[in-house]
Coordinates of N, CA and C in Angstrom, one line a residue:
Chain J
G75 N 12.6 0.2 31.6 CA 11.9 -0.4 30.5 C 12.8 -1.1 29.5
E76 N 12.2 -1.7 28.5 CA 13.0 -2.4 27.5 C 13.8 -1.4 26.6
N77 N 14.9 -1.9 26.2 CA 15.7 -1.1 25.3 C 16.2 -2.1 24.2
V78 N 16.0 -1.7 22.9 CA 16.4 -2.5 21.8 C 17.4 -1.7 20.9
E79 N 18.6 -2.4 20.7 CA 19.6 -1.8 19.8 C 19.7 -2.6 18.6
Q80 N 19.8 -1.9 17.4 CA 19.8 -2.6 16.1 C 21.0 -2.1 15.3
H81 N 21.7 -3.1 14.6 CA 22.9 -2.9 13.8 C 22.9 -3.8 12.6
P82 N 23.4 -3.3 11.5 CA 23.9 -1.9 11.3 C 22.8 -1.0 10.9
S83 N 23.1 0.3 10.8 CA 22.0 1.3 10.5 C 21.8 1.3 9.0
T84 N 22.9 1.0 8.2 CA 22.7 0.8 6.8 C 23.5 -0.4 6.3
L85 N 23.0 -1.1 5.3 CA 23.6 -2.3 4.8 C 23.4 -2.3 3.3
S86 N 24.5 -2.5 2.6 CA 24.4 -2.6 1.1 C 24.9 -4.0 0.7
V87 N 24.2 -4.7 -0.1 CA 24.6 -6.0 -0.5 C 24.3 -6.1 -2.0
Q88 N 25.0 -7.0 -2.7 CA 24.7 -7.3 -4.1 C 23.6 -8.3 -4.2
E89 N 22.8 -8.2 -5.3 CA 21.7 -9.1 -5.5 C 22.2 -10.5 -5.5
G90 N 21.5 -11.4 -4.8 CA 21.9 -12.7 -4.6 C 22.7 -13.0 -3.4
D91 N 23.3 -12.0 -2.8 CA 24.0 -12.2 -1.5 C 23.0 -12.3 -0.3
S92 N 23.6 -12.7 0.8 CA 22.8 -12.7 2.0 C 23.0 -11.4 2.8
A93 N 22.0 -11.1 3.6 CA 22.0 -10.0 4.5 C 21.6 -10.4 5.9
V94 N 22.3 -9.9 6.9 CA 22.0 -10.2 8.3 C 21.9 -8.9 9.1
I95 N 20.9 -8.8 9.8 CA 20.6 -7.6 10.7 C 20.5 -8.1 12.1
K96 N 21.2 -7.5 13.1 CA 21.2 -7.9 14.4 C 20.6 -7.0 15.4
C97 N 19.9 -7.5 16.4 CA 19.3 -6.7 17.5 C 19.6 -7.3 18.8
T98 N 19.8 -6.4 19.8 CA 19.9 -6.9 21.2 C 18.8 -6.2 22.0
Y99 N 18.4 -6.9 23.1 CA 17.4 -6.3 24.0 C 17.9 -6.4 25.4
S100 N 17.3 -5.6 26.3 CA 17.8 -5.5 27.6 C 17.0 -6.3 28.6
D101 N 15.7 -6.5 28.4 CA 14.8 -7.1 29.4 C 14.7 -8.6 29.2
S102 N 15.2 -9.4 30.1 CA 15.2 -10.8 29.9 C 13.8 -11.4 29.9
A103 N 12.8 -10.6 30.3 CA 11.4 -11.1 30.3 C 10.8 -11.0 29.0
S104 N 11.4 -10.3 28.0 CA 10.8 -10.2 26.7 C 10.6 -11.5 26.1
N105 N 9.4 -11.7 25.4 CA 9.0 -13.0 25.0 C 8.5 -13.1 23.6
Y106 N 8.5 -11.9 22.9 CA 8.0 -11.9 21.5 C 8.9 -10.9 20.7
F107 N 9.3 -11.3 19.5 CA 10.3 -10.5 18.7 C 9.9 -10.5 17.3
P108 N 9.2 -9.4 16.8 CA 8.8 -9.3 15.4 C 9.8 -8.5 14.6
W109 N 9.8 -8.7 13.3 CA 10.5 -8.0 12.3 C 9.6 -7.3 11.4
Y110 N 9.8 -6.0 11.1 CA 8.9 -5.3 10.2 C 9.7 -4.8 9.0
K111 N 9.1 -4.7 7.8 CA 9.8 -4.1 6.6 C 9.0 -2.9 6.3
Q112 N 9.6 -1.8 6.1 CA 9.0 -0.5 5.7 C 9.6 0.1 4.5
E113 N 8.8 0.2 3.4 CA 9.2 0.8 2.2 C 8.9 2.3 2.3
L114 N 9.6 3.1 1.6 CA 9.6 4.6 1.7 C 8.1 5.1 1.7
G115 N 7.8 5.8 2.7 CA 6.5 6.4 2.8 C 5.3 5.5 3.1
K116 N 5.6 4.2 3.3 CA 4.6 3.2 3.5 C 4.5 2.8 5.0
R117 N 3.5 1.9 5.3 CA 3.3 1.4 6.6 C 4.3 0.3 6.9
P118 N 4.7 0.0 8.1 CA 5.5 -1.2 8.4 C 4.7 -2.4 8.2
Q119 N 5.4 -3.4 7.6 CA 4.7 -4.7 7.3 C 5.4 -5.8 8.1
L120 N 4.6 -6.6 8.9 CA 5.2 -7.7 9.6 C 5.6 -8.8 8.7
I121 N 6.9 -9.1 8.7 CA 7.4 -10.1 7.8 C 7.8 -11.5 8.5
I122 N 8.1 -11.4 9.7 CA 8.4 -12.7 10.5 C 8.5 -12.3 11.9
D123 N 8.2 -13.3 12.8 CA 8.3 -13.1 14.2 C 8.7 -14.4 14.9
I124 N 9.2 -14.3 16.1 CA 9.6 -15.4 16.9 C 9.2 -15.3 18.3
R125 N 8.8 -16.4 19.0 CA 8.5 -16.4 20.4 C 9.7 -16.9 21.2
S126 N 9.7 -16.6 22.5 CA 10.9 -16.9 23.3 C 11.2 -18.3 23.5
N127 N 10.2 -19.2 23.2 CA 10.4 -20.6 23.3 C 10.9 -21.3 22.1
V128 N 11.3 -20.5 21.1 CA 11.8 -21.0 19.8 C 13.1 -20.4 19.5
G129 N 14.1 -21.2 18.9 CA 15.4 -20.7 18.6 C 15.5 -20.2 17.2
E130 N 14.7 -20.7 16.3 CA 14.9 -20.3 14.9 C 13.5 -20.5 14.2
K131 N 13.3 -19.6 13.2 CA 12.1 -19.7 12.4 C 12.4 -19.3 11.0
K132 N 11.9 -20.0 10.0 CA 12.2 -19.7 8.6 C 10.9 -19.5 7.9
D133 N 10.9 -18.7 6.9 CA 9.8 -18.5 5.9 C 10.4 -18.2 4.6
Q134 N 10.6 -19.1 3.8 CA 11.2 -19.0 2.4 C 12.6 -18.4 2.5
R135 N 12.8 -17.2 2.0 CA 14.1 -16.6 2.0 C 14.5 -15.9 3.3
I136 N 13.6 -15.8 4.2 CA 13.9 -15.1 5.5 C 13.9 -16.0 6.7
A137 N 14.7 -15.7 7.6 CA 14.8 -16.5 8.9 C 15.1 -15.6 10.0
V138 N 14.7 -16.0 11.2 CA 15.1 -15.2 12.4 C 15.6 -16.2 13.4
T139 N 16.7 -15.8 14.1 CA 17.3 -16.7 15.1 C 17.2 -15.9 16.4
L140 N 17.1 -16.6 17.5 CA 17.0 -16.0 18.9 C 17.9 -16.7 19.8
N141 N 18.7 -15.9 20.5 CA 19.6 -16.4 21.6 C 19.2 -15.7 22.9
K142 N 18.4 -16.4 23.7 CA 17.9 -15.8 24.9 C 19.0 -15.6 25.9
T143 N 20.0 -16.4 26.0 CA 21.1 -16.2 26.9 C 21.8 -14.9 26.7
A144 N 22.1 -14.7 25.4 CA 22.8 -13.5 25.1 C 21.9 -12.3 24.8
K145 N 20.6 -12.5 24.8 CA 19.6 -11.5 24.6 C 19.8 -10.8 23.3
H146 N 20.0 -11.6 22.2 CA 20.0 -11.0 20.9 C 19.3 -11.9 19.9
F147 N 18.8 -11.3 18.8 CA 18.1 -12.0 17.8 C 18.5 -11.3 16.4
S148 N 18.4 -12.1 15.4 CA 18.9 -11.7 14.1 C 17.9 -12.0 13.0
L149 N 17.9 -11.2 11.9 CA 17.2 -11.4 10.7 C 18.1 -11.8 9.6
H150 N 17.8 -12.9 8.9 CA 18.7 -13.4 7.8 C 17.9 -13.4 6.5
I151 N 18.3 -12.7 5.5 CA 17.7 -12.8 4.2 C 18.7 -13.4 3.2
T152 N 18.3 -14.5 2.6 CA 19.1 -15.1 1.6 C 18.7 -14.7 0.2
E153 N 19.6 -14.9 -0.7 CA 19.3 -14.7 -2.1 C 18.6 -13.3 -2.3
T154 N 19.2 -12.3 -1.8 CA 18.5 -11.0 -1.8 C 18.1 -10.5 -3.2
Q155 N 17.0 -9.8 -3.3 CA 16.5 -9.3 -4.6 C 16.3 -7.8 -4.4
P156 N 16.2 -7.0 -5.5 CA 16.1 -5.6 -5.4 C 14.8 -5.2 -4.6
E157 N 13.8 -6.0 -4.7 CA 12.6 -5.7 -3.9 C 12.7 -5.8 -2.4
D158 N 13.8 -6.4 -2.0 CA 14.1 -6.5 -0.6 C 14.6 -5.2 0.0
S159 N 15.0 -4.2 -0.9 CA 15.4 -2.9 -0.5 C 14.3 -2.2 0.3
A160 N 14.7 -1.8 1.6 CA 13.7 -1.2 2.5 C 14.4 -0.9 3.8
V161 N 13.6 -0.4 4.7 CA 14.1 -0.2 6.1 C 13.5 -1.4 6.9
Y162 N 14.3 -2.0 7.7 CA 13.8 -3.2 8.5 C 14.0 -2.8 10.0
F163 N 12.9 -3.1 10.7 CA 12.9 -2.8 12.2 C 12.7 -4.1 13.0
C164 N 13.5 -4.2 14.0 CA 13.2 -5.2 15.0 C 12.5 -4.6 16.2
A165 N 11.8 -5.5 16.9 CA 11.1 -5.0 18.1 C 11.1 -6.2 19.1
A166 N 10.7 -5.8 20.4 CA 10.6 -6.8 21.5 C 9.5 -6.3 22.4
T167 N 8.9 -7.3 23.0 CA 7.8 -6.9 24.0 C 7.8 -7.9 25.2
T168 N 7.5 -7.4 26.3 CA 7.3 -8.3 27.5 C 5.9 -8.5 27.9
S169 N 5.0 -7.8 27.1 CA 3.6 -7.8 27.5 C 2.9 -9.1 27.4
A170 N 1.9 -9.3 28.2 CA 1.0 -10.4 28.0 C -0.4 -9.8 28.1
G171 N -1.4 -10.6 27.8 CA -2.8 -10.1 27.9 C -3.2 -9.5 26.6
T172 N -4.1 -8.5 26.6 CA -4.7 -8.0 25.4 C -3.8 -7.2 24.6
A173 N -2.9 -6.3 25.2 CA -2.1 -5.4 24.4 C -0.6 -5.8 24.5
S174 N 0.1 -5.6 23.5 CA 1.6 -5.9 23.5 C 2.3 -4.6 23.2
K175 N 3.1 -4.1 24.2 CA 3.8 -2.9 24.1 C 5.1 -3.2 23.4
L176 N 5.3 -2.9 22.1 CA 6.5 -3.1 21.4 C 7.5 -2.0 21.6
T177 N 8.7 -2.4 21.8 CA 9.8 -1.4 21.8 C 10.7 -1.7 20.5
F178 N 10.8 -0.7 19.7 CA 11.5 -0.9 18.4 C 13.0 -0.5 18.4
G179 N 13.7 -1.2 17.5 CA 15.1 -0.7 17.2 C 15.0 0.5 16.3
T180 N 16.1 1.1 16.0 CA 16.2 2.3 15.2 C 16.2 2.1 13.7
G181 N 16.2 0.8 13.3 CA 16.0 0.5 11.9 C 17.3 0.3 11.1
T182 N 17.3 -0.5 10.1 CA 18.4 -0.8 9.2 C 17.9 -0.6 7.7
R183 N 18.6 0.3 7.1 CA 18.3 0.6 5.7 C 19.0 -0.4 4.8
L184 N 18.4 -1.3 4.2 CA 19.0 -2.3 3.3 C 18.8 -1.9 1.9
Q185 N 20.0 -1.9 1.2 CA 20.0 -1.6 -0.2 C 20.6 -2.8 -1.0
V186 N 19.8 -3.3 -1.9 CA 20.3 -4.4 -2.7 C 20.6 -3.9 -4.1
T187 N 21.9 -4.0 -4.4 CA 22.3 -3.5 -5.7 C 22.4 -4.6 -6.8
L188 N 22.2 -4.2 -8.0 CA 22.3 -5.1 -9.1 C 23.7 -5.5 -9.5
Chain L
D61 N -3.8 -6.1 7.4 CA -3.7 -4.7 7.7 C -4.5 -3.8 6.9
G62 N -5.1 -4.3 5.8 CA -6.0 -3.5 5.0 C -7.2 -3.0 5.7
G63 N -7.5 -3.6 6.9 CA -8.7 -3.2 7.6 C -8.4 -2.0 8.6
I64 N -7.2 -1.4 8.5 CA -6.9 -0.3 9.4 C -6.8 1.0 8.5
T65 N -7.5 2.0 8.7 CA -7.5 3.2 7.9 C -7.1 4.4 8.8
Q66 N -6.4 5.3 8.2 CA -6.0 6.5 8.9 C -6.3 7.7 7.9
S67 N -6.8 8.7 8.5 CA -7.0 9.9 7.6 C -6.7 11.2 8.4
P68 N -6.3 12.2 7.7 CA -5.9 12.2 6.3 C -4.5 11.6 6.1
K69 N -4.0 11.5 4.9 CA -2.7 11.0 4.6 C -1.7 12.1 4.9
Y70 N -2.0 13.4 4.6 CA -1.1 14.5 4.9 C -2.0 15.5 5.6
L71 N -1.4 16.2 6.6 CA -2.0 17.2 7.4 C -1.1 18.3 7.7
F72 N -1.6 19.5 7.5 CA -0.7 20.7 7.8 C -1.5 21.6 8.8
R73 N -0.7 22.0 9.8 CA -1.3 22.9 10.8 C -0.4 24.0 11.2
K74 N -0.9 25.0 11.7 CA -0.1 26.1 12.3 C 0.2 25.8 13.7
E75 N 1.4 26.3 14.1 CA 1.8 26.1 15.5 C 0.8 26.7 16.5
G76 N 0.5 26.0 17.5 CA -0.5 26.5 18.5 C -1.9 25.9 18.4
Q77 N -2.1 25.2 17.2 CA -3.4 24.6 17.0 C -3.4 23.1 17.4
N78 N -4.5 22.7 18.0 CA -4.7 21.3 18.2 C -5.1 20.6 16.9
V79 N -4.8 19.3 16.8 CA -5.2 18.6 15.6 C -5.5 17.2 16.0
T80 N -6.5 16.6 15.3 CA -6.9 15.2 15.7 C -6.7 14.3 14.4
L81 N -6.0 13.2 14.7 CA -5.8 12.2 13.6 C -6.7 11.1 13.9
S82 N -7.3 10.6 12.7 CA -8.2 9.5 12.8 C -7.6 8.2 12.6
C83 N -8.1 7.1 13.3 CA -7.7 5.7 13.1 C -9.0 4.9 13.3
E84 N -9.3 4.1 12.3 CA -10.4 3.2 12.3 C -10.0 1.8 11.9
Q85 N -10.5 0.8 12.5 CA -10.3 -0.6 12.1 C -11.5 -1.4 12.1
N86 N -11.6 -2.3 11.1 CA -12.8 -3.2 11.0 C -12.4 -4.6 11.2
L87 N -11.3 -4.9 11.9 CA -10.8 -6.2 12.1 C -11.3 -6.8 13.4
N88 N -12.1 -6.1 14.1 CA -12.6 -6.6 15.4 C -11.5 -6.8 16.4
H89 N -10.4 -6.0 16.3 CA -9.3 -6.1 17.2 C -9.6 -5.3 18.5
D90 N -9.2 -5.9 19.6 CA -9.4 -5.3 20.9 C -8.4 -4.2 21.2
A91 N -7.2 -4.4 20.9 CA -6.1 -3.4 21.2 C -5.8 -2.5 20.1
M92 N -5.5 -1.2 20.4 CA -5.1 -0.3 19.4 C -4.0 0.6 19.9
Y93 N -3.2 1.1 19.0 CA -1.9 1.7 19.4 C -1.7 3.0 18.5
W94 N -1.0 3.9 19.1 CA -0.5 5.1 18.3 C 1.1 5.1 18.5
Y95 N 1.8 5.2 17.3 CA 3.2 5.4 17.3 C 3.6 6.7 16.6
R96 N 4.7 7.2 16.9 CA 5.3 8.3 16.2 C 6.6 7.8 15.6
Q97 N 6.9 8.3 14.3 CA 8.1 7.9 13.7 C 8.8 9.2 13.2
D98 N 10.0 9.4 13.6 CA 10.8 10.5 13.1 C 11.9 9.9 12.2
P99 N 12.5 10.7 11.3 CA 13.5 10.3 10.4 C 14.7 9.7 11.1
G100 N 15.2 8.5 10.7 CA 16.3 7.9 11.3 C 16.1 7.3 12.7
Q101 N 14.8 7.2 13.1 CA 14.5 6.6 14.4 C 13.5 5.5 14.2
G102 N 13.4 4.7 15.2 CA 12.4 3.7 15.2 C 11.0 4.3 15.6
L103 N 10.1 3.4 15.7 CA 8.7 3.8 16.2 C 8.7 3.9 17.7
R104 N 8.0 5.0 18.1 CA 7.9 5.2 19.6 C 6.4 5.2 20.0
L105 N 6.1 4.5 21.0 CA 4.7 4.3 21.4 C 4.2 5.6 22.2
I106 N 3.1 6.1 21.7 CA 2.5 7.3 22.3 C 1.4 6.9 23.4
Y107 N 0.4 6.2 22.9 CA -0.7 5.7 23.7 C -1.1 4.3 23.2
Y108 N -1.7 3.5 24.1 CA -2.4 2.3 23.6 C -3.6 2.0 24.4
S109 N -4.5 1.2 23.9 CA -5.8 1.0 24.5 C -6.1 -0.5 24.4
Q110 N -6.5 -1.2 25.5 CA -6.7 -2.6 25.4 C -8.2 -2.9 25.2
I111 N -9.1 -2.0 25.7 CA -10.5 -2.1 25.6 C -11.2 -0.7 25.5
V112 N -12.4 -0.7 25.2 CA -13.2 0.5 25.1 C -13.2 1.2 26.4
N113 N -13.0 2.6 26.3 CA -13.0 3.4 27.5 C -11.9 3.2 28.4
D114 N -10.8 2.6 27.9 CA -9.6 2.5 28.7 C -8.4 2.7 27.8
F115 N -7.4 3.4 28.3 CA -6.1 3.6 27.5 C -5.0 3.9 28.5
Q116 N -3.8 3.7 28.1 CA -2.6 3.9 28.9 C -1.6 4.7 28.1
K117 N -0.8 5.4 28.9 CA 0.3 6.2 28.3 C 1.4 5.2 27.8
G118 N 2.0 5.6 26.7 CA 3.2 4.9 26.2 C 4.5 5.6 26.7
D119 N 5.5 5.6 25.9 CA 6.8 6.2 26.3 C 6.9 7.7 26.0
I120 N 6.0 8.2 25.2 CA 6.1 9.7 24.8 C 4.8 10.3 24.8
A121 N 4.0 10.2 25.8 CA 2.6 10.6 25.8 C 2.4 12.1 26.0
E122 N 3.4 12.8 26.5 CA 3.3 14.2 26.8 C 2.9 15.1 25.5
G123 N 1.9 15.9 25.7 CA 1.4 16.7 24.6 C 0.4 16.0 23.6
Y124 N 0.0 14.8 24.0 CA -0.9 14.0 23.2 C -2.1 13.6 24.1
S125 N -3.3 13.4 23.4 CA -4.4 12.8 24.2 C -5.1 11.9 23.2
V126 N -5.9 10.9 23.8 CA -6.6 9.9 23.0 C -8.0 9.7 23.7
S127 N -8.8 9.0 22.9 CA -10.1 8.5 23.4 C -10.4 7.2 22.8
R128 N -11.2 6.4 23.4 CA -11.6 5.0 22.9 C -13.1 4.8 23.3
E129 N -13.9 5.5 22.5 CA -15.4 5.4 22.8 C -16.0 4.3 22.1
K130 N -15.4 3.8 21.0 CA -15.9 2.7 20.2 C -14.7 1.7 20.0
K131 N -15.0 0.5 19.8 CA -13.9 -0.5 19.6 C -13.2 -0.2 18.3
E132 N -13.9 0.3 17.3 CA -13.3 0.5 16.0 C -12.5 1.7 15.9
S133 N -12.6 2.6 16.8 CA -11.9 3.9 16.6 C -11.1 4.3 17.8
F134 N -9.9 5.0 17.4 CA -8.9 5.4 18.4 C -8.3 6.7 18.0
P135 N -9.0 7.8 18.0 CA -8.4 9.0 17.5 C -7.3 9.6 18.5
L136 N -6.3 10.3 17.8 CA -5.2 10.9 18.6 C -5.3 12.4 18.4
T137 N -5.2 13.1 19.5 CA -5.2 14.6 19.4 C -3.8 15.0 19.7
V138 N -3.2 15.8 18.8 CA -1.9 16.4 19.0 C -2.1 17.8 19.5
T139 N -1.8 18.1 20.8 CA -2.1 19.4 21.4 C -1.0 20.4 21.1
S140 N -1.3 21.6 21.4 CA -0.3 22.7 21.3 C 0.8 22.5 22.3
A141 N 0.7 21.7 23.3 CA 1.7 21.4 24.3 C 2.8 20.5 23.8
Q142 N 2.6 19.8 22.6 CA 3.6 19.0 22.1 C 4.7 19.9 21.4
K143 N 5.9 19.7 21.9 CA 7.0 20.7 21.5 C 7.4 20.5 20.0
N144 N 7.4 19.3 19.5 CA 7.9 19.1 18.2 C 6.9 18.1 17.5
P145 N 5.8 18.5 17.1 CA 4.7 17.6 16.6 C 4.9 17.1 15.2
T146 N 5.8 17.7 14.4 CA 6.0 17.3 13.0 C 6.6 15.9 13.0
A147 N 5.8 14.9 12.4 CA 6.3 13.5 12.4 C 5.3 12.7 11.5
F148 N 5.6 11.4 11.4 CA 4.8 10.5 10.7 C 4.1 9.7 11.8
Y149 N 2.8 9.7 11.8 CA 2.0 9.0 12.9 C 1.4 7.7 12.4
L150 N 1.6 6.7 13.1 CA 1.1 5.3 12.7 C 0.2 4.8 13.8
C151 N -0.9 4.3 13.3 CA -1.9 3.6 14.2 C -1.7 2.1 13.9
A152 N -1.9 1.3 15.0 CA -1.8 -0.2 14.8 C -2.9 -0.8 15.6
S153 N -3.2 -2.1 15.4 CA -4.1 -2.8 16.2 C -3.7 -4.3 16.3
S154 N -4.2 -4.9 17.3 CA -3.9 -6.4 17.5 C -5.1 -7.1 18.1
S155 N -5.2 -8.4 17.9 CA -6.3 -9.2 18.4 C -6.0 -9.6 19.8
Q156 N -7.1 -9.8 20.5 CA -6.9 -10.3 21.9 C -6.1 -11.6 22.0
G157 N -5.1 -11.6 22.9 CA -4.4 -12.8 23.1 C -3.3 -13.0 22.0
R158 N -3.1 -12.1 21.1 CA -2.1 -12.3 20.1 C -1.2 -11.1 20.1
Y159 N 0.1 -11.3 19.9 CA 1.1 -10.3 19.9 C 1.2 -9.5 18.6
E160 N 0.8 -10.0 17.5 CA 1.1 -9.4 16.2 C 0.3 -8.1 16.1
Q161 N 1.0 -7.0 15.7 CA 0.4 -5.8 15.5 C 0.4 -5.4 14.0
Y162 N -0.7 -4.9 13.5 CA -0.8 -4.5 12.1 C -1.1 -3.0 12.0
F163 N -0.4 -2.4 11.0 CA -0.4 -0.9 11.0 C -1.3 -0.4 9.9
G164 N -1.8 0.8 10.2 CA -2.5 1.6 9.2 C -1.4 2.3 8.3
P165 N -1.9 3.0 7.3 CA -1.0 3.7 6.3 C -0.3 4.9 6.8
G166 N -0.7 5.4 7.9 CA 0.0 6.6 8.5 C -0.6 7.9 8.1
T167 N -0.3 8.9 8.9 CA -0.6 10.3 8.7 C 0.7 11.1 8.9
R168 N 1.0 11.9 7.8 CA 2.2 12.7 7.9 C 1.8 14.1 8.3
L169 N 2.1 14.5 9.5 CA 1.7 15.8 10.1 C 2.8 16.8 10.0
T170 N 2.6 18.0 9.5 CA 3.5 19.0 9.4 C 3.0 20.3 10.1
V171 N 3.7 20.7 11.1 CA 3.3 21.9 11.8 C 4.3 23.0 11.6
T172 N 3.8 24.2 11.2 CA 4.7 25.3 10.9 C 4.4 26.5 11.7

């Protein structure tokens, strides 16, 4: 089955700096890669995603890049703010049809300091 | 994701008891999922269902059971056979033909 590795496990940046979180996946058939943000005790929230036919996607201060050849994808957050502090999860899926079986990374705890 | 509800928010049970966690959605989504989250780990898929009266095992189905009698509901039963049931349980749903999954608020189960 699919295996997703995520690094780093913790990341501390100063407010205004950029943050980068990286994930690798094992199954070359994976075709959808979402990123979720989870605040303490809350549900994961989908913040951005990318399909396998796209190399990069941006949404305001966040962007995701995908390298299919190397089987890795990254989350980039620019101009970080204290409210960006949370745990971020990457995921991958090979499923088509009605249901998508997501395999998640182990998460990155991002702390934005003042 | 506001259309997915889970109850209760906190649940306490004694070891050896079965317990059922509720998940309801009013988004008209076809697919529903159950994940388990442990501290320091990612989400792991327990069961998923693509349509009513059909469901498949995920990566960690042992000790769990589900039913899908209605499109809106996908309850999860944690049985006494689950060796380490204490965890945060998240339900999710997705629309037919779309990959995006949206999560409910979760149920934190503590078994002592």
